Coordinates of C-alpha atoms in Angstrom, one line a residue:
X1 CA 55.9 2.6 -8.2
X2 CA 53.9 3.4 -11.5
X3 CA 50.3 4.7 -11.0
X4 CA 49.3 1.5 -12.5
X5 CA 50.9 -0.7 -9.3
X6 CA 49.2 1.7 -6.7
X7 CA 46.0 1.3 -8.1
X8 CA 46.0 -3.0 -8.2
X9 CA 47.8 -2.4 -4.4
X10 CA 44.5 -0.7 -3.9
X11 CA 41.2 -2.7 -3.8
X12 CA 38.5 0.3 -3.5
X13 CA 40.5 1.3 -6.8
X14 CA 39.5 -1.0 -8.4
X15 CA 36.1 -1.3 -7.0
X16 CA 36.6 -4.4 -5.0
X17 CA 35.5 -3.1 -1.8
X18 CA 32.7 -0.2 -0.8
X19 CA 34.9 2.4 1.5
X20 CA 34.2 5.9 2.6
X21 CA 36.6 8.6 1.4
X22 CA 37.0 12.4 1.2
X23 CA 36.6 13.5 -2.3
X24 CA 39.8 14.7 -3.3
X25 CA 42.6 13.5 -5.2
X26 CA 42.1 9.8 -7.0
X27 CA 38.9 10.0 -5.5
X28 CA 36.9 9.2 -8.8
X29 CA 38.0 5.5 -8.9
X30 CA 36.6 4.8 -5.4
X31 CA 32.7 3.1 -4.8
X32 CA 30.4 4.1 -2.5
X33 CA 29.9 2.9 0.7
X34 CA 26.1 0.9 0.6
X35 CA 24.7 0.8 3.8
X36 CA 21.5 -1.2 4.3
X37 CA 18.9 1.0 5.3
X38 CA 15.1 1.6 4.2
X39 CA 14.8 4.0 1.2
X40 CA 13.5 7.6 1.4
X41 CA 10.2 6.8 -0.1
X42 CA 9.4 3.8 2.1
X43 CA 10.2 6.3 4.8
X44 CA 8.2 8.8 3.8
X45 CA 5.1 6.7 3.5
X46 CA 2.8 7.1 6.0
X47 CA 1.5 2.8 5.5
X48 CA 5.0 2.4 5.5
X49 CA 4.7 0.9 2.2
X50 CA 7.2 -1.5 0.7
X51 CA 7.3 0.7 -2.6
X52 CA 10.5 -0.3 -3.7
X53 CA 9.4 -3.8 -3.4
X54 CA 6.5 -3.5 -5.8
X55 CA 8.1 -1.3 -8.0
X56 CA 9.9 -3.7 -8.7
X57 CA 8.0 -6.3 -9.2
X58 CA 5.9 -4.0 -11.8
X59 CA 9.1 -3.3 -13.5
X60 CA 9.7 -7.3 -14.0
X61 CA 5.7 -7.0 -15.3
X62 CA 5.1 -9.3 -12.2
X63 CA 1.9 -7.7 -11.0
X64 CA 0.5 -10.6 -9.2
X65 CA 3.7 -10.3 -7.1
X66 CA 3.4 -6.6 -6.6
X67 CA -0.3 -7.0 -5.4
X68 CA 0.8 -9.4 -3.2
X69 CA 3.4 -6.9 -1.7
X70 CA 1.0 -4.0 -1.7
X71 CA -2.1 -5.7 -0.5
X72 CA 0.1 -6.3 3.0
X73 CA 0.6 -2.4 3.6
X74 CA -2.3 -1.1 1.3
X75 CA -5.6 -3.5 0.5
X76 CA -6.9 0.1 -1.7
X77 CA -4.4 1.4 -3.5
X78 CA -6.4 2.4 -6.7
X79 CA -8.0 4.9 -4.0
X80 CA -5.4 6.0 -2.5
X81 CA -3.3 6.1 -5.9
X82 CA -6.3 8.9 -6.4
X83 CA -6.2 10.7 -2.9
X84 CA -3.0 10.2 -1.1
X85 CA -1.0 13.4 -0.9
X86 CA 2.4 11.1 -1.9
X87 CA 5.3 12.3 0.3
X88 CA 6.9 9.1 -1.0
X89 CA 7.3 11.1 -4.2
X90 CA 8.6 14.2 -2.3
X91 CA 11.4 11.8 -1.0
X92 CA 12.1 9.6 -4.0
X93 CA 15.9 10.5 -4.1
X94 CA 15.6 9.5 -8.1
X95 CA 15.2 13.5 -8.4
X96 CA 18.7 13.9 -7.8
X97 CA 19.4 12.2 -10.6
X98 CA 16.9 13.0 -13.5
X99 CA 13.1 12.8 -12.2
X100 CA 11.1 11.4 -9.4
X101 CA 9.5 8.5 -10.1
X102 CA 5.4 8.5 -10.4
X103 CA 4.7 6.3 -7.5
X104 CA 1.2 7.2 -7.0
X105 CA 0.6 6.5 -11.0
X106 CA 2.0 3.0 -10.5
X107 CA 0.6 2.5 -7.3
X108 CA -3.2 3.1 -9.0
X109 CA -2.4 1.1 -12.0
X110 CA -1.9 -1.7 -9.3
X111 CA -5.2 -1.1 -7.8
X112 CA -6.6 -1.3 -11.1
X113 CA -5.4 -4.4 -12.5
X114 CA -6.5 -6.0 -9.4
X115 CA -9.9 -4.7 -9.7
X116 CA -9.6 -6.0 -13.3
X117 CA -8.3 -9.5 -12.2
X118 CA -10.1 -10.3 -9.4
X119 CA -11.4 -13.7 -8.9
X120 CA -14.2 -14.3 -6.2
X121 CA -12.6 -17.1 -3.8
X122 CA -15.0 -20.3 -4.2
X123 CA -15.9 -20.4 0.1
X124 CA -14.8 -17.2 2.0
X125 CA -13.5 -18.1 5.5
X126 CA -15.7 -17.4 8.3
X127 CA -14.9 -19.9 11.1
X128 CA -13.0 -17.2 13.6
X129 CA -16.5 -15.7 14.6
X130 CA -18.2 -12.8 13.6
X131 CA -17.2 -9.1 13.9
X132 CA -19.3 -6.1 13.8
X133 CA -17.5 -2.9 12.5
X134 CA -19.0 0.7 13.1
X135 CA -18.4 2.9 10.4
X136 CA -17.7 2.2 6.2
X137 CA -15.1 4.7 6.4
X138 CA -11.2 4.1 5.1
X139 CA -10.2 2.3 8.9
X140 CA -13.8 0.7 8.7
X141 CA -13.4 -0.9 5.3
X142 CA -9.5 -1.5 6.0
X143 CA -10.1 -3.4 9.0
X144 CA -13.0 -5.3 7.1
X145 CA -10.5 -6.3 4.2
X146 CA -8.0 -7.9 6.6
X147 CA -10.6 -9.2 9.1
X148 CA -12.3 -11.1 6.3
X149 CA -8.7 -12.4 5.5
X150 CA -8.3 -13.4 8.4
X151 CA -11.3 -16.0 8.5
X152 CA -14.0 -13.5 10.4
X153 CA -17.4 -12.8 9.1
X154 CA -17.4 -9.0 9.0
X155 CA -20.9 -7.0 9.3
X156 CA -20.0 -3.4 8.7
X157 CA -22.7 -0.8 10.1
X158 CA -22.9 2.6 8.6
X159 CA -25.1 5.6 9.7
X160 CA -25.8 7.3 6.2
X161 CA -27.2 5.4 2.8
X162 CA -24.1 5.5 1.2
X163 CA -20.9 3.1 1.8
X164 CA -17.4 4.6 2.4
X165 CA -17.7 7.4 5.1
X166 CA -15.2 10.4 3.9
X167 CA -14.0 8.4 0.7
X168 CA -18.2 9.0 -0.3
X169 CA -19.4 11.9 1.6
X170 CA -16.4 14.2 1.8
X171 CA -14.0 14.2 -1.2
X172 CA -14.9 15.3 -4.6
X173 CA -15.2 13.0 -7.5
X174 CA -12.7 14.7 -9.4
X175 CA -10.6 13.9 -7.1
X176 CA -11.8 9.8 -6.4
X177 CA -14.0 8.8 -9.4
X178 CA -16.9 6.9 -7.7
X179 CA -16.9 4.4 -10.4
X180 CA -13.6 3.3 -8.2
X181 CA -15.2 3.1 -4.6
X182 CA -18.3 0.9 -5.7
X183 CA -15.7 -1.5 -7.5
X184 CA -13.7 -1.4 -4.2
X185 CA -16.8 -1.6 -1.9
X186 CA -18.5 -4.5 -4.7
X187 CA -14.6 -6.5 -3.9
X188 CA -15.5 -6.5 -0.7
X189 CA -19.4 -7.6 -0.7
X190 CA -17.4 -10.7 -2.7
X191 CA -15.1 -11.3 -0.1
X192 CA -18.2 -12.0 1.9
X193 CA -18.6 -8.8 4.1
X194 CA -21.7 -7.3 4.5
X195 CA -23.2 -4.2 4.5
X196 CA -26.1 -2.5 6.8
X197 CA -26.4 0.7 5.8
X198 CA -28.8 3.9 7.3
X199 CA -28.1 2.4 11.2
X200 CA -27.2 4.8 13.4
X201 CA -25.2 3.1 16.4
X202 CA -26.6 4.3 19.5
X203 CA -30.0 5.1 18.2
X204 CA -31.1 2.6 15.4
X205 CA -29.2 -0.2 17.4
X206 CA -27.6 0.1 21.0
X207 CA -24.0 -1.1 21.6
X208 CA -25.0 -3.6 23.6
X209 CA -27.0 -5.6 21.0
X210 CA -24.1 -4.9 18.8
X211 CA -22.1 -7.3 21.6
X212 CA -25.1 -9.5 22.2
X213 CA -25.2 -10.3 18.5
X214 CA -21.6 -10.2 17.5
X215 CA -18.4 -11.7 19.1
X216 CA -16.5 -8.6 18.9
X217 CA -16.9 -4.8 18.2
X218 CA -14.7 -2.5 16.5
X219 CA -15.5 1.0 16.5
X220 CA -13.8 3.0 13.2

């Protein structure tokens, strides 16, 4: 039998069928064997971001679509584009070939063509009851985003004059322009959140008027 009949007599030679196989011999004509499992970077991220789902969706120059996907994981990523330590990039397996991909760069370009196209909805949903939230830092104003999806009203209380907790008070604005925050936090204020700012839970206002005035509490 000519080299030629043994390869037709066998499908992974001709790349009909994904098998696994030692690497010897013939071995270059054989496929790999996919197995459906989340990818390195996904796994690495600590949102457990779909990042190969809006990557891409910026590569098709969708970028509605990759909001839409981030947004689910991530309502910030132009801040966290700027702050996250990125062990998604660490992971990205694309190194093996050439270079890792920029995730972080992509993932604040997102974040910034969202603050660039953001429309104010016309009536923001409030008819779920009213929720107070201690604390403007990144679980207070995360939980605010997605409560105000959700159809709450959302009062955040924070102790100091400034809104954002560590993302204001405790890293450096080489590191998070500020410029970003206030868009992020001036998003928010549009979403129909509000503000109270230099309260001290506790001692400006007890807890219990927090549950007197407000259906539910949550502490960040």
């Amino acid at each position: 039998m000519s080299p030629e009949q043994t390869i037709e007599k066998v499908p992974y030679a001709c790349g009909f069928d994904p098998i696994s196989a030692n690497k010897t011999g013939e071995w270059r004509f054989m496929t790999p064997d996919r197995v459906s499992r989340l990818s390195p970077c996904r796994q690495g991220c600590p949102l457990d971001g779909h990042i190969p789902g809006w990557l891409e969706a910026v590569k098709a120059e969708k970028w509605d679509e990759a909001w839409e996907i981030m947004s689910i994981y991530n309502p910030f990523p132009a801040i966290t584009g700027h702050v996250c330590f990125h062990p998604c990039t660490e992971n990205c397996n694309r190194g093996q070939l050439d270079e890792v991909i920029d995730i972080p760069g992509v993932e604040r370009t997102i974040g910034e063509w969202r603050l660039a196209n953001y429309q104010k909805p016309e009536t923001p949903q409030t008819d779920k009851g009213d929720i107070a939230v201690v604390g403007s830092g990144p679980a207070g104003l995360s939980s605010a985003y997605y409560l105000a999806q959700a159809g709450y009203g959302v009062t955040v209380f924070e102790r100091s004059g400034e809104i954002g907790g560590m993302l204001a008070l405790g890293i450096p604005e080489y590191r998070l322009p500020r410029k970003v925050l206030q868009k992020e936090i001036a998003v928010l204020e549009k979403e129909g959140i509000k503000f109270v700012t230099n309260c001290n839970i506790g001692k400006d206002k007890s807890v219990a008027d927090l549950f007197s005035e407000f259906d539910q509490v949550f502490f960040a």
